[in-house]
Coordinates of N, CA and C in Angstrom, one line a residue:
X14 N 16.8 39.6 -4.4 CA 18.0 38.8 -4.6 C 18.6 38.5 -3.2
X15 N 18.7 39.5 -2.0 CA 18.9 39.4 -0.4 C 18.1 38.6 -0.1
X16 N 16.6 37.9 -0.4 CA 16.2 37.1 0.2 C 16.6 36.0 -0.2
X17 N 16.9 35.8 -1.8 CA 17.2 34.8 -2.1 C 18.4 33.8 -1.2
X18 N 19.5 34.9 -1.1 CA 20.5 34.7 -0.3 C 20.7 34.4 1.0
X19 N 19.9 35.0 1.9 CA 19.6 34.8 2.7 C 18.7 33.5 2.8
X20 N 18.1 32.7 2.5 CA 17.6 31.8 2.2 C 18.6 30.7 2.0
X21 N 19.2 30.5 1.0 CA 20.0 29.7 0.8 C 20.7 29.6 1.6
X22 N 21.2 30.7 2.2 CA 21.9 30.8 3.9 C 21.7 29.7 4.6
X23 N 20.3 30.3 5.2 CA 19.2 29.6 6.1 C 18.8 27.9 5.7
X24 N 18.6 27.9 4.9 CA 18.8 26.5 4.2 C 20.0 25.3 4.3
X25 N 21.5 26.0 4.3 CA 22.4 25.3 4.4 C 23.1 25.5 5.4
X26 N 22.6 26.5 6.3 CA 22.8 26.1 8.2 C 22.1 25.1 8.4
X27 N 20.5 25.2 8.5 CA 20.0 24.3 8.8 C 20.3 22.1 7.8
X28 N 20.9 22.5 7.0 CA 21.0 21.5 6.5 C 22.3 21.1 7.3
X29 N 23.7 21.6 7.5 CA 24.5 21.0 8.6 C 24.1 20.9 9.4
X30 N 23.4 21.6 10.4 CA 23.2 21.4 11.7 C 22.3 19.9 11.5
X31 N 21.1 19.3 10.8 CA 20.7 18.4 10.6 C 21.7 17.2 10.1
X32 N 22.7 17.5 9.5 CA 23.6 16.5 9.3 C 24.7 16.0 10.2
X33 N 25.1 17.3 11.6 CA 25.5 16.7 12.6 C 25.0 15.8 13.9
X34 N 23.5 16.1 13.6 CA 22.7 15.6 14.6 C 21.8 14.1 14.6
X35 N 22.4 13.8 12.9 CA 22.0 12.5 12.2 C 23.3 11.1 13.1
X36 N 22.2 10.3 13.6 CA 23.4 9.4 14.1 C 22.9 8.1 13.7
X37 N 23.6 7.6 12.8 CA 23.5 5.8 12.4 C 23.0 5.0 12.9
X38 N 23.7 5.0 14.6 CA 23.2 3.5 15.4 C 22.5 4.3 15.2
X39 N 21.5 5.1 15.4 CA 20.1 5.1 15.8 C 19.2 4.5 15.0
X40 N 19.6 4.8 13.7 CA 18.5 4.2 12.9 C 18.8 2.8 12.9
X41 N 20.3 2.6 12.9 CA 20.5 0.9 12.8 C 19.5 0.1 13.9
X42 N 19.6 0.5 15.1 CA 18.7 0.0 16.0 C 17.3 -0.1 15.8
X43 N 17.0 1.0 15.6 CA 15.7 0.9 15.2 C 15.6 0.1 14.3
X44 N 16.0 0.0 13.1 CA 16.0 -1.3 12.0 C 16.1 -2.5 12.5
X45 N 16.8 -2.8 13.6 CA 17.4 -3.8 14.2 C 15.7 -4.9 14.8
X46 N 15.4 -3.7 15.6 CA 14.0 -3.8 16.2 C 13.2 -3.7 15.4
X47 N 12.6 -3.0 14.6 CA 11.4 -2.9 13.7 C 11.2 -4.5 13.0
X48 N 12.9 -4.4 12.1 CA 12.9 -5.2 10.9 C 13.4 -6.8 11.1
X49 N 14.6 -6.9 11.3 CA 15.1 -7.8 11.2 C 15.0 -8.7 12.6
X50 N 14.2 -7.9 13.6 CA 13.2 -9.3 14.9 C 12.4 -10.1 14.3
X51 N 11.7 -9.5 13.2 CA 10.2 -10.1 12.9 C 11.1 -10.8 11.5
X52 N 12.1 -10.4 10.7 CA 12.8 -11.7 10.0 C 13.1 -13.1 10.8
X53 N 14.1 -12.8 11.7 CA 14.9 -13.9 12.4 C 13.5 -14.9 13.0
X54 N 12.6 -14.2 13.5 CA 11.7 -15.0 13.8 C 10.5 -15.4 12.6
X55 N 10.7 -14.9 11.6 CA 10.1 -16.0 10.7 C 11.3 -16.6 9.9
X56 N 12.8 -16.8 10.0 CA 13.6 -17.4 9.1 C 13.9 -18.4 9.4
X57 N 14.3 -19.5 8.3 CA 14.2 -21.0 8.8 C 15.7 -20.8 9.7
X58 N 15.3 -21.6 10.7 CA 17.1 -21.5 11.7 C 18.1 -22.5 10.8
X59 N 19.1 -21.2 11.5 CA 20.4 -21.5 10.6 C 21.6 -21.7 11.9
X60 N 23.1 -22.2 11.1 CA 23.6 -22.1 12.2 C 24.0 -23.2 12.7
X61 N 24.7 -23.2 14.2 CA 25.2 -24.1 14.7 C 24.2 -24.6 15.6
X62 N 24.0 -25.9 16.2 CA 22.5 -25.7 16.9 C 22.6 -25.2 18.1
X63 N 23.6 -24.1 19.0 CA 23.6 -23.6 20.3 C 23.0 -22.3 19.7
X64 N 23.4 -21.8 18.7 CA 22.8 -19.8 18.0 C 21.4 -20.8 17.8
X65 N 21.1 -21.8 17.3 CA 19.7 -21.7 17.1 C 18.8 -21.6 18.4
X66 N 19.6 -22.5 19.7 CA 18.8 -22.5 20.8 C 19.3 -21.0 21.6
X67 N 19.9 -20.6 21.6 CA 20.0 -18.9 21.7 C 18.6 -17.9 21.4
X68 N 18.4 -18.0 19.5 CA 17.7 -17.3 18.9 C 16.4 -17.6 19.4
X69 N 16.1 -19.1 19.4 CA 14.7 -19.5 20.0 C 13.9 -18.7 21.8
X70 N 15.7 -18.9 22.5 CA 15.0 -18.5 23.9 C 15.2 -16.8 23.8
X71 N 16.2 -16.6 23.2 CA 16.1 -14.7 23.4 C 15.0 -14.5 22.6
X72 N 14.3 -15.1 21.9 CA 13.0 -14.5 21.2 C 11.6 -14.9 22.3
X73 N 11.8 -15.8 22.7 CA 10.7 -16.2 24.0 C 10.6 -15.6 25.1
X74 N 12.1 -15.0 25.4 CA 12.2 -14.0 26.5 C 12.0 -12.6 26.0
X75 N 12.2 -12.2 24.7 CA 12.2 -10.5 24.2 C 11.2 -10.8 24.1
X76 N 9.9 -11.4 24.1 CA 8.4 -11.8 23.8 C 7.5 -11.1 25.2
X77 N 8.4 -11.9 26.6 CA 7.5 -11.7 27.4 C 8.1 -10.4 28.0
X78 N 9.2 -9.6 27.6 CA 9.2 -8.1 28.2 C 8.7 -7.8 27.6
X79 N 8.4 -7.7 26.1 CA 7.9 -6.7 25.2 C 6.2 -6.6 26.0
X80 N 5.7 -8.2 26.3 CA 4.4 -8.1 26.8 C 4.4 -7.5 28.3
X81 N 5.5 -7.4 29.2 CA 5.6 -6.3 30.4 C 5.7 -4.8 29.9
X82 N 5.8 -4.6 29.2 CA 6.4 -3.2 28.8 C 7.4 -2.8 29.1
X83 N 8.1 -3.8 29.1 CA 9.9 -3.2 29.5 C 10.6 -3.2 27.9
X84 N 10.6 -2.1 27.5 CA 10.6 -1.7 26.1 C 12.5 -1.8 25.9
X85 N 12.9 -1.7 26.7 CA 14.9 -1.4 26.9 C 15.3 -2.8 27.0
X86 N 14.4 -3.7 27.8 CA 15.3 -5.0 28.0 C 14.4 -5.7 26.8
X87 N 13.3 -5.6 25.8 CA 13.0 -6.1 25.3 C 13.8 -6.1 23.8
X88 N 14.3 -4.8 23.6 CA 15.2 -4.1 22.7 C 16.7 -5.2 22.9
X89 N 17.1 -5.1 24.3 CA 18.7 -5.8 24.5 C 18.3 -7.6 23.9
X90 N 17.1 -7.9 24.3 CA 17.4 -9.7 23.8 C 16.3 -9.4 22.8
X91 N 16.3 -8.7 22.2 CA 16.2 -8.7 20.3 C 17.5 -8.4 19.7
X92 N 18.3 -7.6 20.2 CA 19.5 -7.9 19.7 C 20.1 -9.1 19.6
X93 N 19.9 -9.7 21.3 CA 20.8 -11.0 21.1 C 20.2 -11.8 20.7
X94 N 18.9 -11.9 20.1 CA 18.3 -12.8 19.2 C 18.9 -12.9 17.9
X95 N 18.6 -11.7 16.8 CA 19.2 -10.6 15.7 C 20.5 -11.5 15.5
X96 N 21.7 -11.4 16.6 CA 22.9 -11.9 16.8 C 23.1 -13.2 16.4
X97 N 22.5 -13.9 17.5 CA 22.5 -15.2 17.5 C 22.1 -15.7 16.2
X98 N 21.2 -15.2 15.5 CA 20.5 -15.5 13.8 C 21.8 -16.0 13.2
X99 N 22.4 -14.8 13.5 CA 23.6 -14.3 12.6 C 24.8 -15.2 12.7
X100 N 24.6 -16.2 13.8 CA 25.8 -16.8 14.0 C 26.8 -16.3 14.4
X101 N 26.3 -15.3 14.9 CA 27.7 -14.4 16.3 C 27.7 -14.8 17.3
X102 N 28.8 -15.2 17.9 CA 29.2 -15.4 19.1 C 28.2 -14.2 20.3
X103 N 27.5 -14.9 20.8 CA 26.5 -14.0 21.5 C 27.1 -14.8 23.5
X104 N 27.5 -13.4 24.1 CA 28.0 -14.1 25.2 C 26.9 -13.4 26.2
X105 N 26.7 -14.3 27.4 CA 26.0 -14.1 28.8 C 26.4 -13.0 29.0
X106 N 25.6 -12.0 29.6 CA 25.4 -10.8 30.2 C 26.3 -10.7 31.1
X107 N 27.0 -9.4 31.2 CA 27.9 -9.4 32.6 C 27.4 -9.1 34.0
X108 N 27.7 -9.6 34.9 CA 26.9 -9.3 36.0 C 27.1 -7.7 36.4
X109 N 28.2 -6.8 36.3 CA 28.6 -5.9 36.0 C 27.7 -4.8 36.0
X110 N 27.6 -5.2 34.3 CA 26.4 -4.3 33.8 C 25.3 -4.1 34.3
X111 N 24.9 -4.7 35.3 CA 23.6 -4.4 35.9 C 24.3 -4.0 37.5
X112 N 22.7 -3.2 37.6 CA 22.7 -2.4 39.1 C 22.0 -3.4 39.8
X113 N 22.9 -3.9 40.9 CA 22.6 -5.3 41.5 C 22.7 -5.2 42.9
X114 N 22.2 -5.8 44.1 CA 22.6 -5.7 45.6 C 23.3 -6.6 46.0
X115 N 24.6 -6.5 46.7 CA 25.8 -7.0 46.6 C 25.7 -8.5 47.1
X116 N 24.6 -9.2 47.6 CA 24.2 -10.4 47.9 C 23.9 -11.2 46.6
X117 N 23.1 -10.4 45.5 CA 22.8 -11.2 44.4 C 24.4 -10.8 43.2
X118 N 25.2 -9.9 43.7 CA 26.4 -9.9 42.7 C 27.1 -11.4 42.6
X119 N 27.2 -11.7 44.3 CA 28.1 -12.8 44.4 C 27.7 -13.9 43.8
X120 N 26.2 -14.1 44.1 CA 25.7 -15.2 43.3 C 25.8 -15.4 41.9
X121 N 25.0 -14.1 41.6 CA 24.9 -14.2 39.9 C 26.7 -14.6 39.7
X122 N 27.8 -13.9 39.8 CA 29.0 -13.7 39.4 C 29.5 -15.2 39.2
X123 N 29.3 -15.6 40.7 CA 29.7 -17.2 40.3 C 28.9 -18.1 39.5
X124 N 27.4 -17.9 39.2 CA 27.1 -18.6 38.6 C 27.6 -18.4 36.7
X125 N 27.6 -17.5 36.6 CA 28.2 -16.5 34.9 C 29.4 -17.6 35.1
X126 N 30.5 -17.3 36.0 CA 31.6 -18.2 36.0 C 31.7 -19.3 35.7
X127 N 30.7 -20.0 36.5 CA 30.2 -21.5 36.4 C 29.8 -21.8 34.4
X128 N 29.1 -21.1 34.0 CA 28.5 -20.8 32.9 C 29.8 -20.8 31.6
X129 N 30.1 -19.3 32.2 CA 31.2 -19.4 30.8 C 32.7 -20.7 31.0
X130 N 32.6 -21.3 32.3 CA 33.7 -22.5 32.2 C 32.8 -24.0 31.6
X131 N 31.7 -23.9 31.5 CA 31.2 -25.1 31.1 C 31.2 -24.7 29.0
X132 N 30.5 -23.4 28.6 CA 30.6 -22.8 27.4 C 32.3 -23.1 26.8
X133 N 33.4 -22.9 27.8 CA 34.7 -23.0 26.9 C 34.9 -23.8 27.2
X134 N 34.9 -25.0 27.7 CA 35.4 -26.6 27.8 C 34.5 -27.2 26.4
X135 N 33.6 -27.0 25.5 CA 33.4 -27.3 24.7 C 31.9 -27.8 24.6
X136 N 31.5 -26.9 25.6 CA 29.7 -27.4 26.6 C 28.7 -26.6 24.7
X137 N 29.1 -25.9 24.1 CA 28.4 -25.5 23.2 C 28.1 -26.3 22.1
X138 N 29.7 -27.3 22.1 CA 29.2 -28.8 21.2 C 28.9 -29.9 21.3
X139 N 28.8 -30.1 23.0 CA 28.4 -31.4 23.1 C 27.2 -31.5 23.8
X140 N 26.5 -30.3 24.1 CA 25.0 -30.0 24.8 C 24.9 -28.6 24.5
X141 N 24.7 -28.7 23.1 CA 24.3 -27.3 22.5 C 23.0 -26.4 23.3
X142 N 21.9 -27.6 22.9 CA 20.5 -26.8 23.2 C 20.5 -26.9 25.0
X143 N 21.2 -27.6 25.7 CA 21.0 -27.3 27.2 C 22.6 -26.2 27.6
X144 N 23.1 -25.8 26.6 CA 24.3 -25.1 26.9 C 23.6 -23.9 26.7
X145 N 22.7 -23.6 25.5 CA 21.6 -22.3 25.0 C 21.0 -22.3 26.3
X146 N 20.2 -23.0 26.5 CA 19.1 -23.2 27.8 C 19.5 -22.4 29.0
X147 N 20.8 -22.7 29.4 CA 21.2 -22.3 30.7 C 21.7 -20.8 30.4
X148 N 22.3 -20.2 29.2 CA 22.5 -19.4 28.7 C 21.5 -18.2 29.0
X149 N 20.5 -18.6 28.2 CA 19.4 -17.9 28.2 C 18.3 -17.5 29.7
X150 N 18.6 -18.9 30.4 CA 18.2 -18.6 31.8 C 18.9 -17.7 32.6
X151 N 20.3 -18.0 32.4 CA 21.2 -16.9 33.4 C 20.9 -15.4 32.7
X152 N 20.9 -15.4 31.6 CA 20.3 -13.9 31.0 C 18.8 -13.7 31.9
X153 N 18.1 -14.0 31.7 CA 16.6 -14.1 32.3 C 16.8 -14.1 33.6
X154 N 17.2 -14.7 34.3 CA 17.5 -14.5 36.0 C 18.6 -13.1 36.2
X155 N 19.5 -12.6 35.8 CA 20.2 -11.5 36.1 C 19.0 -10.6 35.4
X156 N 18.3 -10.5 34.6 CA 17.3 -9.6 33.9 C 15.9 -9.2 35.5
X157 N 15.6 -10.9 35.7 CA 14.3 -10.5 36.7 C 15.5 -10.1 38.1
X158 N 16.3 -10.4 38.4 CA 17.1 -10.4 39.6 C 16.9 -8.4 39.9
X159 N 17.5 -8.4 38.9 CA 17.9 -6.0 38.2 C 16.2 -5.4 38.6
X160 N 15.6 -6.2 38.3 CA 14.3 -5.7 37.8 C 13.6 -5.8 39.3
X161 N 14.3 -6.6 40.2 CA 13.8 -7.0 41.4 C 12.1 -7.5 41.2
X162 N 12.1 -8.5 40.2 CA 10.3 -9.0 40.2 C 10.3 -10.0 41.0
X163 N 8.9 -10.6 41.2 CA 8.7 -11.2 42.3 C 9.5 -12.8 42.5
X164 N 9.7 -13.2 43.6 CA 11.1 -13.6 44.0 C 10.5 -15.0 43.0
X165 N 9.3 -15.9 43.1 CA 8.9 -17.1 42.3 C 9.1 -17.1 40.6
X166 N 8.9 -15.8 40.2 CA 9.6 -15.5 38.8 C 11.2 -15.6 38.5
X167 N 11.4 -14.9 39.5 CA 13.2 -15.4 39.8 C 14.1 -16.7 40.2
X168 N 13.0 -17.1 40.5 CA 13.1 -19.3 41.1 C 13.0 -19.8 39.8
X169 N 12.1 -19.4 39.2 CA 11.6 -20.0 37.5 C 13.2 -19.8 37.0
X170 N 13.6 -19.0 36.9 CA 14.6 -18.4 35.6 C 16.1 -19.4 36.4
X171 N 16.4 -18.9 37.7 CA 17.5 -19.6 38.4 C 17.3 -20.9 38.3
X172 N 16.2 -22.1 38.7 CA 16.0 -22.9 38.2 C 16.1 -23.7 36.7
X173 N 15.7 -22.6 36.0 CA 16.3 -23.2 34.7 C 17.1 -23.2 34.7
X174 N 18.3 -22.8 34.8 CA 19.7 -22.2 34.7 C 20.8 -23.4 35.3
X175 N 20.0 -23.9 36.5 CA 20.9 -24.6 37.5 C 20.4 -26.4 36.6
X176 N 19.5 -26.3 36.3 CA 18.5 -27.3 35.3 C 19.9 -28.0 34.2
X177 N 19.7 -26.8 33.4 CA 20.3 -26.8 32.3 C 21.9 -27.2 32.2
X178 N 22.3 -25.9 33.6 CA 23.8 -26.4 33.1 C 24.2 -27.2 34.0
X179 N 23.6 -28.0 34.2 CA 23.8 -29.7 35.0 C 24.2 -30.1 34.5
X180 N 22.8 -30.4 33.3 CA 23.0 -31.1 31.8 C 24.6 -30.8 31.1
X181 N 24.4 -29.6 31.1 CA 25.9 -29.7 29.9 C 27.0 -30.1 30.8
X182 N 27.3 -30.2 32.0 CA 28.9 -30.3 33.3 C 28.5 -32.0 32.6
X183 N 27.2 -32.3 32.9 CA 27.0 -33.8 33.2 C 27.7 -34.6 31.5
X184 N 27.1 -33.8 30.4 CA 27.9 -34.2 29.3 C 29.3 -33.9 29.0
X185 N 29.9 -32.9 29.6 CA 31.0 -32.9 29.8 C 32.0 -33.8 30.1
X186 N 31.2 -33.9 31.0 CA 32.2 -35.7 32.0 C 32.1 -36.7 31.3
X187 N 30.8 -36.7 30.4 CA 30.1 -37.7 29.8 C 31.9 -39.0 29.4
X188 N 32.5 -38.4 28.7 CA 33.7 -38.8 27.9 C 35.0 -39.3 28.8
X189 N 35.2 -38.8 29.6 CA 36.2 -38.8 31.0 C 36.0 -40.4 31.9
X190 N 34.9 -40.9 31.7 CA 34.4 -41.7 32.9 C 35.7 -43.2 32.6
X191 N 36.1 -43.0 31.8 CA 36.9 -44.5 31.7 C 38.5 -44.5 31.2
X192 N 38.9 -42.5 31.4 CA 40.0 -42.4 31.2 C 41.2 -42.5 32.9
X193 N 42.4 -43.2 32.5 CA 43.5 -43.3 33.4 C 44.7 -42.5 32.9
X194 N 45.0 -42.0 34.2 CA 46.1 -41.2 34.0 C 47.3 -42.6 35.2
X195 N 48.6 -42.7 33.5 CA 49.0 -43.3 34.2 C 50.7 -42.4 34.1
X196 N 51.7 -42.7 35.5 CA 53.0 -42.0 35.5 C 54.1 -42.7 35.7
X197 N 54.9 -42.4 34.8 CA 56.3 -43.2 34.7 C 57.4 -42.6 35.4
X198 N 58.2 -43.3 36.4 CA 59.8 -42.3 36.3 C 59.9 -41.6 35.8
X199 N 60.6 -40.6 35.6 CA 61.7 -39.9 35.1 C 62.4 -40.2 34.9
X200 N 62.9 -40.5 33.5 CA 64.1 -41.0 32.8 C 64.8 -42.1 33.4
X201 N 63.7 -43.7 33.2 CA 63.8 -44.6 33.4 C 63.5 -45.8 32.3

């Protein structure tokens, strides 16, 4: 009967100790990654068309780290693929967040800047897929920049970037070209 007890003991330490050491995100992520990457990328796209051009390049780019072996950044833009599916607001990486040399902070920083002022002037509805485009490149350029890979990889990704959000400034203005601002007295 003391073994029995002792048993049962042993049994329901070990059963809390296993229930404190159980942590959610973990399996969420893993799910995240396992399951619902290989959904999003067979699900018919949904959405506004900037999450669809999001979902398309974070799955192009979580493609070719997964084929580097960079298993962490391949994991981060399956999330923001995952996201984007989902029609969440999925925002540009902070320059921040990465460990960077203070030559490429300044750059990356202003270009993010440049990025998220063209995104909130309304660059997401009126050049969705080159608003995604540039999006995705400025993620991809701060990703190869961290990674320090070779500098013509880094030309590729900044190049798209500078490409893209041309396009969306340039549609921006698109509407402006034939507006006058005109001024009256004061209370005349």
């Amino acid at each position: 009967m003391e073994w029995l007890i002792r048993s049962a003991l042993a049994a329901a330490a070990l059963g809390t100790a296993a229930a404190c050491t159980y942590d959610p995100e973990l399996v969420d992520d893993s799910d995240v990654v396992l399951y619902e990457y290989q959904a999003v990328r067979e699900m018919e796209p949904q959405g506004p068309t900037f999450n669809r051009g999001l979902r398309s390049g974070y799955l192009e780019y979580g493609d070719l780290q997964y084929d580097e072996y960079d298993l962490g950044a391949f994991a981060h833009f399956a999330f923001k693929a995952v996201d984007s599916a989902k029609g969440e607001n999925v925002l540009p990486d902070r320059v921040e967040s990465r460990d960077l040399s203070l030559g490429d902070v300044d750059e990356l920083a202003a270009a993010r800047a440049r990025l998220m002022a063209a995104l909130g002037q309304t660059g997401r509805k009126k050049a969705p897929l080159e608003a995604a485009k540039a999006q995705t490149s400025f993620d991809c350029w701060l990703e190869m920049t961290e990674d320090e890979e070779p500098p013509e990889e880094i030309v590729t990704c900044k190049g798209a970037f500078e490409d893209a959000i041309a396009q969306v400034e340039r549609a921006l203005t698109r509407d402006v070209e034939d507006v006058y601002l005109v001024f009256f007295a004061w209370d005349q």
